[in-house]
Amino acid sequence: MSFDPQNHQMHPARRFSDFSVGERFLAPSRTMTEGIFTAFQAASGDNHPIHYDRAYLARLGHPDLYAHGYMTLCQAAIGATPLAHQMGEALIGFLEQSSHFLAPVYCGDTLYTAFEITDLAPGSTTGVMTLALTIHNQNSVLVAEGMQKYLLRLT
């Protein structure tokens, strides 16, 4: 049997017209560990003590390391979901995002991210997929919500 890397896919690719408004895609849950805080600090260069200094945070009344908004938002990468794989080679790019941070995220919190298709706007050769995103913690608290838009080839 011959092997073709192009056929090695976790999910079959779908065309733009195969997607429907209302479809939901879930990302695996992820616990915000000290390692994730350290990696984010190294990648972002953000060294403000509100995110990394427990004594500083305690003086402000926070129970533990306090996640940066972007650290929370990076849990909303569609590549962690079946959706990006189903987009396949039709995915051209990430166009837009908005976010609202509604509750703090601390070290030890587990986050659950979900995406829902809210709009599919086809053009002549490309289309725009709009997704609503939500991020809840282990206590069912909505910690962030927002919107993302992606440009896809129609065929």
mmCIF file with all atom_site columns, C-alpha atoms in Angstrom:
data_model
loop_
_atom_site.group_PDB
_atom_site.id
_atom_site.type_symbol
_atom_site.label_atom_id
_atom_site.label_alt_id
_atom_site.label_comp_id
_atom_site.label_asym_id
_atom_site.label_entity_id
_atom_site.label_seq_id
_atom_site.pdbx_PDB_ins_code
_atom_site.Cartn_x
_atom_site.Cartn_y
_atom_site.Cartn_z
_atom_site.occupancy
_atom_site.B_iso_or_equiv
_atom_site.pdbx_formal_charge
_atom_site.auth_seq_id
_atom_site.auth_comp_id
_atom_site.auth_asym_id
_atom_site.auth_atom_id
_atom_site.pdbx_PDB_model_num
ATOM 1   C CA . MET A 1 1   ? 0.000   0.000  0.000  1.00 0.00 ? 1   MET A CA 1
ATOM 2   C CA . SER A 1 2   ? 1.409   3.408  -0.923 1.00 0.00 ? 2   SER A CA 1
ATOM 3   C CA . PHE A 1 3   ? 1.291   6.371  1.417  1.00 0.00 ? 3   PHE A CA 1
ATOM 4   C CA . ASP A 1 4   ? 0.197   9.875  0.398  1.00 0.00 ? 4   ASP A CA 1
ATOM 5   C CA . PRO A 1 5   ? 0.690   12.569 3.080  1.00 0.00 ? 5   PRO A CA 1
ATOM 6   C CA . GLN A 1 6   ? -2.135  14.621 1.543  1.00 0.00 ? 6   GLN A CA 1
ATOM 7   C CA . ASN A 1 7   ? -4.566  11.885 2.539  1.00 0.00 ? 7   ASN A CA 1
ATOM 8   C CA . HIS A 1 8   ? -3.376  11.816 6.162  1.00 0.00 ? 8   HIS A CA 1
ATOM 9   C CA . GLN A 1 9   ? -6.128  13.962 7.698  1.00 0.00 ? 9   GLN A CA 1
ATOM 10  C CA . MET A 1 10  ? -7.771  13.826 11.116 1.00 0.00 ? 10  MET A CA 1
ATOM 11  C CA . HIS A 1 11  ? -11.061 15.046 9.645  1.00 0.00 ? 11  HIS A CA 1
ATOM 12  C CA . PRO A 1 12  ? -12.242 15.104 6.049  1.00 0.00 ? 12  PRO A CA 1
ATOM 13  C CA . ALA A 1 13  ? -12.041 18.545 4.459  1.00 0.00 ? 13  ALA A CA 1
ATOM 14  C CA . ARG A 1 14  ? -15.323 20.299 3.779  1.00 0.00 ? 14  ARG A CA 1
ATOM 15  C CA . ARG A 1 15  ? -16.240 22.931 1.227  1.00 0.00 ? 15  ARG A CA 1
ATOM 16  C CA . PHE A 1 16  ? -17.512 26.337 2.351  1.00 0.00 ? 16  PHE A CA 1
ATOM 17  C CA . SER A 1 17  ? -21.045 25.376 1.271  1.00 0.00 ? 17  SER A CA 1
ATOM 18  C CA . ASP A 1 18  ? -20.915 22.280 3.496  1.00 0.00 ? 18  ASP A CA 1
ATOM 19  C CA . PHE A 1 19  ? -20.859 24.384 6.676  1.00 0.00 ? 19  PHE A CA 1
ATOM 20  C CA . SER A 1 20  ? -24.060 25.630 8.336  1.00 0.00 ? 20  SER A CA 1
ATOM 21  C CA . VAL A 1 21  ? -24.956 28.489 10.632 1.00 0.00 ? 21  VAL A CA 1
ATOM 22  C CA . GLY A 1 22  ? -25.463 27.075 14.112 1.00 0.00 ? 22  GLY A CA 1
ATOM 23  C CA . GLU A 1 23  ? -22.774 24.381 13.927 1.00 0.00 ? 23  GLU A CA 1
ATOM 24  C CA . ARG A 1 24  ? -20.664 24.177 17.098 1.00 0.00 ? 24  ARG A CA 1
ATOM 25  C CA . PHE A 1 25  ? -17.057 23.127 17.501 1.00 0.00 ? 25  PHE A CA 1
ATOM 26  C CA . LEU A 1 26  ? -15.370 22.419 20.828 1.00 0.00 ? 26  LEU A CA 1
ATOM 27  C CA . ALA A 1 27  ? -11.740 22.724 21.825 1.00 0.00 ? 27  ALA A CA 1
ATOM 28  C CA . PRO A 1 28  ? -10.281 20.325 24.390 1.00 0.00 ? 28  PRO A CA 1
ATOM 29  C CA . SER A 1 29  ? -10.341 21.659 27.934 1.00 0.00 ? 29  SER A CA 1
ATOM 30  C CA . ARG A 1 30  ? -7.066  23.092 29.152 1.00 0.00 ? 30  ARG A CA 1
ATOM 31  C CA . THR A 1 31  ? -5.872  23.769 32.685 1.00 0.00 ? 31  THR A CA 1
ATOM 32  C CA . MET A 1 32  ? -3.882  26.971 33.144 1.00 0.00 ? 32  MET A CA 1
ATOM 33  C CA . THR A 1 33  ? -0.728  25.633 34.786 1.00 0.00 ? 33  THR A CA 1
ATOM 34  C CA . GLU A 1 34  ? 2.357   27.485 35.992 1.00 0.00 ? 34  GLU A CA 1
ATOM 35  C CA . GLY A 1 35  ? 4.083   26.140 32.885 1.00 0.00 ? 35  GLY A CA 1
ATOM 36  C CA . ILE A 1 36  ? 1.557   27.857 30.627 1.00 0.00 ? 36  ILE A CA 1
ATOM 37  C CA . PHE A 1 37  ? 2.022   31.100 32.575 1.00 0.00 ? 37  PHE A CA 1
ATOM 38  C CA . THR A 1 38  ? 5.806   30.802 32.167 1.00 0.00 ? 38  THR A CA 1
ATOM 39  C CA . ALA A 1 39  ? 5.567   29.997 28.452 1.00 0.00 ? 39  ALA A CA 1
ATOM 40  C CA . PHE A 1 40  ? 3.210   32.914 27.856 1.00 0.00 ? 40  PHE A CA 1
ATOM 41  C CA . GLN A 1 41  ? 5.482   35.279 29.764 1.00 0.00 ? 41  GLN A CA 1
ATOM 42  C CA . ALA A 1 42  ? 8.450   34.159 27.651 1.00 0.00 ? 42  ALA A CA 1
ATOM 43  C CA . ALA A 1 43  ? 6.536   34.395 24.362 1.00 0.00 ? 43  ALA A CA 1
ATOM 44  C CA . SER A 1 44  ? 4.820   37.728 25.068 1.00 0.00 ? 44  SER A CA 1
ATOM 45  C CA . GLY A 1 45  ? 7.549   39.534 26.993 1.00 0.00 ? 45  GLY A CA 1
ATOM 46  C CA . ASP A 1 46  ? 4.861   40.676 29.447 1.00 0.00 ? 46  ASP A CA 1
ATOM 47  C CA . ASN A 1 47  ? 6.601   40.906 32.795 1.00 0.00 ? 47  ASN A CA 1
ATOM 48  C CA . HIS A 1 48  ? 4.051   42.933 34.740 1.00 0.00 ? 48  HIS A CA 1
ATOM 49  C CA . PRO A 1 49  ? 3.840   41.572 38.306 1.00 0.00 ? 49  PRO A CA 1
ATOM 50  C CA . ILE A 1 50  ? 0.028   41.332 38.140 1.00 0.00 ? 50  ILE A CA 1
ATOM 51  C CA . HIS A 1 51  ? 0.530   38.135 36.144 1.00 0.00 ? 51  HIS A CA 1
ATOM 52  C CA . TYR A 1 52  ? 3.597   36.539 37.753 1.00 0.00 ? 52  TYR A CA 1
ATOM 53  C CA . ASP A 1 53  ? 4.321   37.814 41.300 1.00 0.00 ? 53  ASP A CA 1
ATOM 54  C CA . ARG A 1 54  ? 2.212   35.972 43.893 1.00 0.00 ? 54  ARG A CA 1
ATOM 55  C CA . ALA A 1 55  ? 3.101   38.391 46.738 1.00 0.00 ? 55  ALA A CA 1
ATOM 56  C CA . TYR A 1 56  ? 2.098   41.362 44.572 1.00 0.00 ? 56  TYR A CA 1
ATOM 57  C CA . LEU A 1 57  ? -1.152  39.608 43.610 1.00 0.00 ? 57  LEU A CA 1
ATOM 58  C CA . ALA A 1 58  ? -1.943  38.753 47.242 1.00 0.00 ? 58  ALA A CA 1
ATOM 59  C CA . ARG A 1 59  ? -1.591  42.434 48.176 1.00 0.00 ? 59  ARG A CA 1
ATOM 60  C CA . LEU A 1 60  ? -4.214  43.185 45.495 1.00 0.00 ? 60  LEU A CA 1
ATOM 61  C CA . GLY A 1 61  ? -6.562  40.451 46.752 1.00 0.00 ? 61  GLY A CA 1
ATOM 62  C CA . HIS A 1 62  ? -6.010  37.878 44.000 1.00 0.00 ? 62  HIS A CA 1
ATOM 63  C CA . PRO A 1 63  ? -5.844  34.223 45.089 1.00 0.00 ? 63  PRO A CA 1
ATOM 64  C CA . ASP A 1 64  ? -3.190  33.126 42.571 1.00 0.00 ? 64  ASP A CA 1
ATOM 65  C CA . LEU A 1 65  ? -1.446  33.996 39.303 1.00 0.00 ? 65  LEU A CA 1
ATOM 66  C CA . TYR A 1 66  ? -3.805  36.135 37.216 1.00 0.00 ? 66  TYR A CA 1
ATOM 67  C CA . ALA A 1 67  ? -3.900  35.305 33.497 1.00 0.00 ? 67  ALA A CA 1
ATOM 68  C CA . HIS A 1 68  ? -3.271  37.998 30.912 1.00 0.00 ? 68  HIS A CA 1
ATOM 69  C CA . GLY A 1 69  ? -6.254  38.507 28.595 1.00 0.00 ? 69  GLY A CA 1
ATOM 70  C CA . TYR A 1 70  ? -4.257  37.303 25.594 1.00 0.00 ? 70  TYR A CA 1
ATOM 71  C CA . MET A 1 71  ? -3.269  34.171 27.502 1.00 0.00 ? 71  MET A CA 1
ATOM 72  C CA . THR A 1 72  ? -6.963  33.451 27.957 1.00 0.00 ? 72  THR A CA 1
ATOM 73  C CA . LEU A 1 73  ? -7.724  34.365 24.353 1.00 0.00 ? 73  LEU A CA 1
ATOM 74  C CA . CYS A 1 74  ? -5.059  32.053 22.939 1.00 0.00 ? 74  CYS A CA 1
ATOM 75  C CA . GLN A 1 75  ? -7.288  29.215 24.172 1.00 0.00 ? 75  GLN A CA 1
ATOM 76  C CA . ALA A 1 76  ? -9.595  30.285 21.316 1.00 0.00 ? 76  ALA A CA 1
ATOM 77  C CA . ALA A 1 77  ? -7.339  29.010 18.534 1.00 0.00 ? 77  ALA A CA 1
ATOM 78  C CA . ILE A 1 78  ? -9.507  27.105 16.056 1.00 0.00 ? 78  ILE A CA 1
ATOM 79  C CA . GLY A 1 79  ? -6.536  24.853 15.290 1.00 0.00 ? 79  GLY A CA 1
ATOM 80  C CA . ALA A 1 80  ? -7.339  23.039 18.537 1.00 0.00 ? 80  ALA A CA 1
ATOM 81  C CA . THR A 1 81  ? -10.753 22.070 17.147 1.00 0.00 ? 81  THR A CA 1
ATOM 82  C CA . PRO A 1 82  ? -11.962 19.840 14.309 1.00 0.00 ? 82  PRO A CA 1
ATOM 83  C CA . LEU A 1 83  ? -13.104 23.010 12.503 1.00 0.00 ? 83  LEU A CA 1
ATOM 84  C CA . ALA A 1 84  ? -9.663  24.086 11.270 1.00 0.00 ? 84  ALA A CA 1
ATOM 85  C CA . HIS A 1 85  ? -8.996  20.585 9.959  1.00 0.00 ? 85  HIS A CA 1
ATOM 86  C CA . GLN A 1 86  ? -12.383 20.519 8.232  1.00 0.00 ? 86  GLN A CA 1
ATOM 87  C CA . MET A 1 87  ? -11.589 23.869 6.600  1.00 0.00 ? 87  MET A CA 1
ATOM 88  C CA . GLY A 1 88  ? -8.504  22.184 5.176  1.00 0.00 ? 88  GLY A CA 1
ATOM 89  C CA . GLU A 1 89  ? -6.827  23.937 2.291  1.00 0.00 ? 89  GLU A CA 1
ATOM 90  C CA . ALA A 1 90  ? -9.876  26.175 1.817  1.00 0.00 ? 90  ALA A CA 1
ATOM 91  C CA . LEU A 1 91  ? -8.689  28.278 4.761  1.00 0.00 ? 91  LEU A CA 1
ATOM 92  C CA . ILE A 1 92  ? -6.965  31.397 3.452  1.00 0.00 ? 92  ILE A CA 1
ATOM 93  C CA . GLY A 1 93  ? -6.623  33.430 6.621  1.00 0.00 ? 93  GLY A CA 1
ATOM 94  C CA . PHE A 1 94  ? -7.803  34.877 9.901  1.00 0.00 ? 94  PHE A CA 1
ATOM 95  C CA . LEU A 1 95  ? -9.485  38.230 9.199  1.00 0.00 ? 95  LEU A CA 1
ATOM 96  C CA . GLU A 1 96  ? -10.797 39.659 12.435 1.00 0.00 ? 96  GLU A CA 1
ATOM 97  C CA . GLN A 1 97  ? -11.465 39.038 16.091 1.00 0.00 ? 97  GLN A CA 1
ATOM 98  C CA . SER A 1 98  ? -13.043 40.780 19.025 1.00 0.00 ? 98  SER A CA 1
ATOM 99  C CA . SER A 1 99  ? -13.109 39.753 22.636 1.00 0.00 ? 99  SER A CA 1
ATOM 100 C CA . HIS A 1 100 ? -14.621 40.690 25.962 1.00 0.00 ? 100 HIS A CA 1
ATOM 101 C CA . PHE A 1 101 ? -13.024 39.506 29.183 1.00 0.00 ? 101 PHE A CA 1
ATOM 102 C CA . LEU A 1 102 ? -15.768 38.972 31.720 1.00 0.00 ? 102 LEU A CA 1
ATOM 103 C CA . ALA A 1 103 ? -14.152 37.236 34.715 1.00 0.00 ? 103 ALA A CA 1
ATOM 104 C CA . PRO A 1 104 ? -10.611 36.592 35.926 1.00 0.00 ? 104 PRO A CA 1
ATOM 105 C CA . VAL A 1 105 ? -8.702  33.447 35.011 1.00 0.00 ? 105 VAL A CA 1
ATOM 106 C CA . TYR A 1 106 ? -6.254  32.127 37.605 1.00 0.00 ? 106 TYR A CA 1
ATOM 107 C CA . CYS A 1 107 ? -3.543  29.498 37.688 1.00 0.00 ? 107 CYS A CA 1
ATOM 108 C CA . GLY A 1 108 ? -5.288  26.161 38.140 1.00 0.00 ? 108 GLY A CA 1
ATOM 109 C CA . ASP A 1 109 ? -8.468  27.151 36.289 1.00 0.00 ? 109 ASP A CA 1
ATOM 110 C CA . THR A 1 110 ? -9.579  24.822 33.512 1.00 0.00 ? 110 THR A CA 1
ATOM 111 C CA . LEU A 1 111 ? -10.959 26.520 30.417 1.00 0.00 ? 111 LEU A CA 1
ATOM 112 C CA . TYR A 1 112 ? -13.539 25.172 27.970 1.00 0.00 ? 112 TYR A CA 1
ATOM 113 C CA . THR A 1 113 ? -13.721 26.914 24.591 1.00 0.00 ? 113 THR A CA 1
ATOM 114 C CA . ALA A 1 114 ? -16.567 26.610 22.080 1.00 0.00 ? 114 ALA A CA 1
ATOM 115 C CA . PHE A 1 115 ? -17.171 28.147 18.652 1.00 0.00 ? 115 PHE A CA 1
ATOM 116 C CA . GLU A 1 116 ? -20.461 28.526 16.821 1.00 0.00 ? 116 GLU A CA 1
ATOM 117 C CA . ILE A 1 117 ? -20.886 29.534 13.187 1.00 0.00 ? 117 ILE A CA 1
ATOM 118 C CA . THR A 1 118 ? -23.076 32.643 13.195 1.00 0.00 ? 118 THR A CA 1
ATOM 119 C CA . ASP A 1 119 ? -22.710 33.756 9.582  1.00 0.00 ? 119 ASP A CA 1
ATOM 120 C CA . LEU A 1 120 ? -21.520 32.418 6.233  1.00 0.00 ? 120 LEU A CA 1
ATOM 121 C CA . ALA A 1 121 ? -21.109 35.144 3.616  1.00 0.00 ? 121 ALA A CA 1
ATOM 122 C CA . PRO A 1 122 ? -20.142 33.747 0.219  1.00 0.00 ? 122 PRO A CA 1
ATOM 123 C CA . GLY A 1 123 ? -18.576 35.957 -2.435 1.00 0.00 ? 123 GLY A CA 1
ATOM 124 C CA . SER A 1 124 ? -17.637 35.052 -5.992 1.00 0.00 ? 124 SER A CA 1
ATOM 125 C CA . THR A 1 125 ? -14.533 32.959 -5.173 1.00 0.00 ? 125 THR A CA 1
ATOM 126 C CA . THR A 1 126 ? -14.191 33.250 -1.395 1.00 0.00 ? 126 THR A CA 1
ATOM 127 C CA . GLY A 1 127 ? -16.447 33.397 1.617  1.00 0.00 ? 127 GLY A CA 1
ATOM 128 C CA . VAL A 1 128 ? -16.277 34.714 5.149  1.00 0.00 ? 128 VAL A CA 1
ATOM 129 C CA . MET A 1 129 ? -17.146 32.475 8.089  1.00 0.00 ? 129 MET A CA 1
ATOM 130 C CA . THR A 1 130 ? -18.057 34.285 11.311 1.00 0.00 ? 130 THR A CA 1
ATOM 131 C CA . LEU A 1 131 ? -17.802 32.454 14.614 1.00 0.00 ? 131 LEU A CA 1
ATOM 132 C CA . ALA A 1 132 ? -19.028 33.354 18.082 1.00 0.00 ? 132 ALA A CA 1
ATOM 133 C CA . LEU A 1 133 ? -16.647 32.105 20.742 1.00 0.00 ? 133 LEU A CA 1
ATOM 134 C CA . THR A 1 134 ? -17.145 31.433 24.422 1.00 0.00 ? 134 THR A CA 1
ATOM 135 C CA . ILE A 1 135 ? -14.674 30.438 27.104 1.00 0.00 ? 135 ILE A CA 1
ATOM 136 C CA . HIS A 1 136 ? -16.001 29.052 30.388 1.00 0.00 ? 136 HIS A CA 1
ATOM 137 C CA . ASN A 1 137 ? -14.076 27.940 33.454 1.00 0.00 ? 137 ASN A CA 1
ATOM 138 C CA . GLN A 1 138 ? -14.549 24.776 35.518 1.00 0.00 ? 138 GLN A CA 1
ATOM 139 C CA . ASN A 1 139 ? -17.251 26.512 37.555 1.00 0.00 ? 139 ASN A CA 1
ATOM 140 C CA . SER A 1 140 ? -19.324 27.267 34.420 1.00 0.00 ? 140 SER A CA 1
ATOM 141 C CA . VAL A 1 141 ? -18.418 30.968 34.649 1.00 0.00 ? 141 VAL A CA 1
ATOM 142 C CA . LEU A 1 142 ? -18.220 32.678 31.256 1.00 0.00 ? 142 LEU A CA 1
ATOM 143 C CA . VAL A 1 143 ? -14.747 34.248 31.453 1.00 0.00 ? 143 VAL A CA 1
ATOM 144 C CA . ALA A 1 144 ? -14.509 35.504 27.847 1.00 0.00 ? 144 ALA A CA 1
ATOM 145 C CA . GLU A 1 145 ? -16.578 35.791 24.710 1.00 0.00 ? 145 GLU A CA 1
ATOM 146 C CA . GLY A 1 146 ? -16.037 37.220 21.289 1.00 0.00 ? 146 GLY A CA 1
ATOM 147 C CA . MET A 1 147 ? -16.140 36.834 17.544 1.00 0.00 ? 147 MET A CA 1
ATOM 148 C CA . GLN A 1 148 ? -13.727 35.620 14.867 1.00 0.00 ? 148 GLN A CA 1
ATOM 149 C CA . LYS A 1 149 ? -13.866 35.829 11.066 1.00 0.00 ? 149 LYS A CA 1
ATOM 150 C CA . TYR A 1 150 ? -12.046 33.601 8.585  1.00 0.00 ? 150 TYR A CA 1
ATOM 151 C CA . LEU A 1 151 ? -11.623 33.854 4.822  1.00 0.00 ? 151 LEU A CA 1
ATOM 152 C CA . LEU A 1 152 ? -12.115 30.596 2.909  1.00 0.00 ? 152 LEU A CA 1
ATOM 153 C CA . ARG A 1 153 ? -12.012 29.536 -0.726 1.00 0.00 ? 153 ARG A CA 1
ATOM 154 C CA . LEU A 1 154 ? -15.451 28.490 -1.942 1.00 0.00 ? 154 LEU A CA 1
ATOM 155 C CA . THR A 1 155 ? -14.171 25.357 -3.719 1.00 0.00 ? 155 THR A CA 1
#
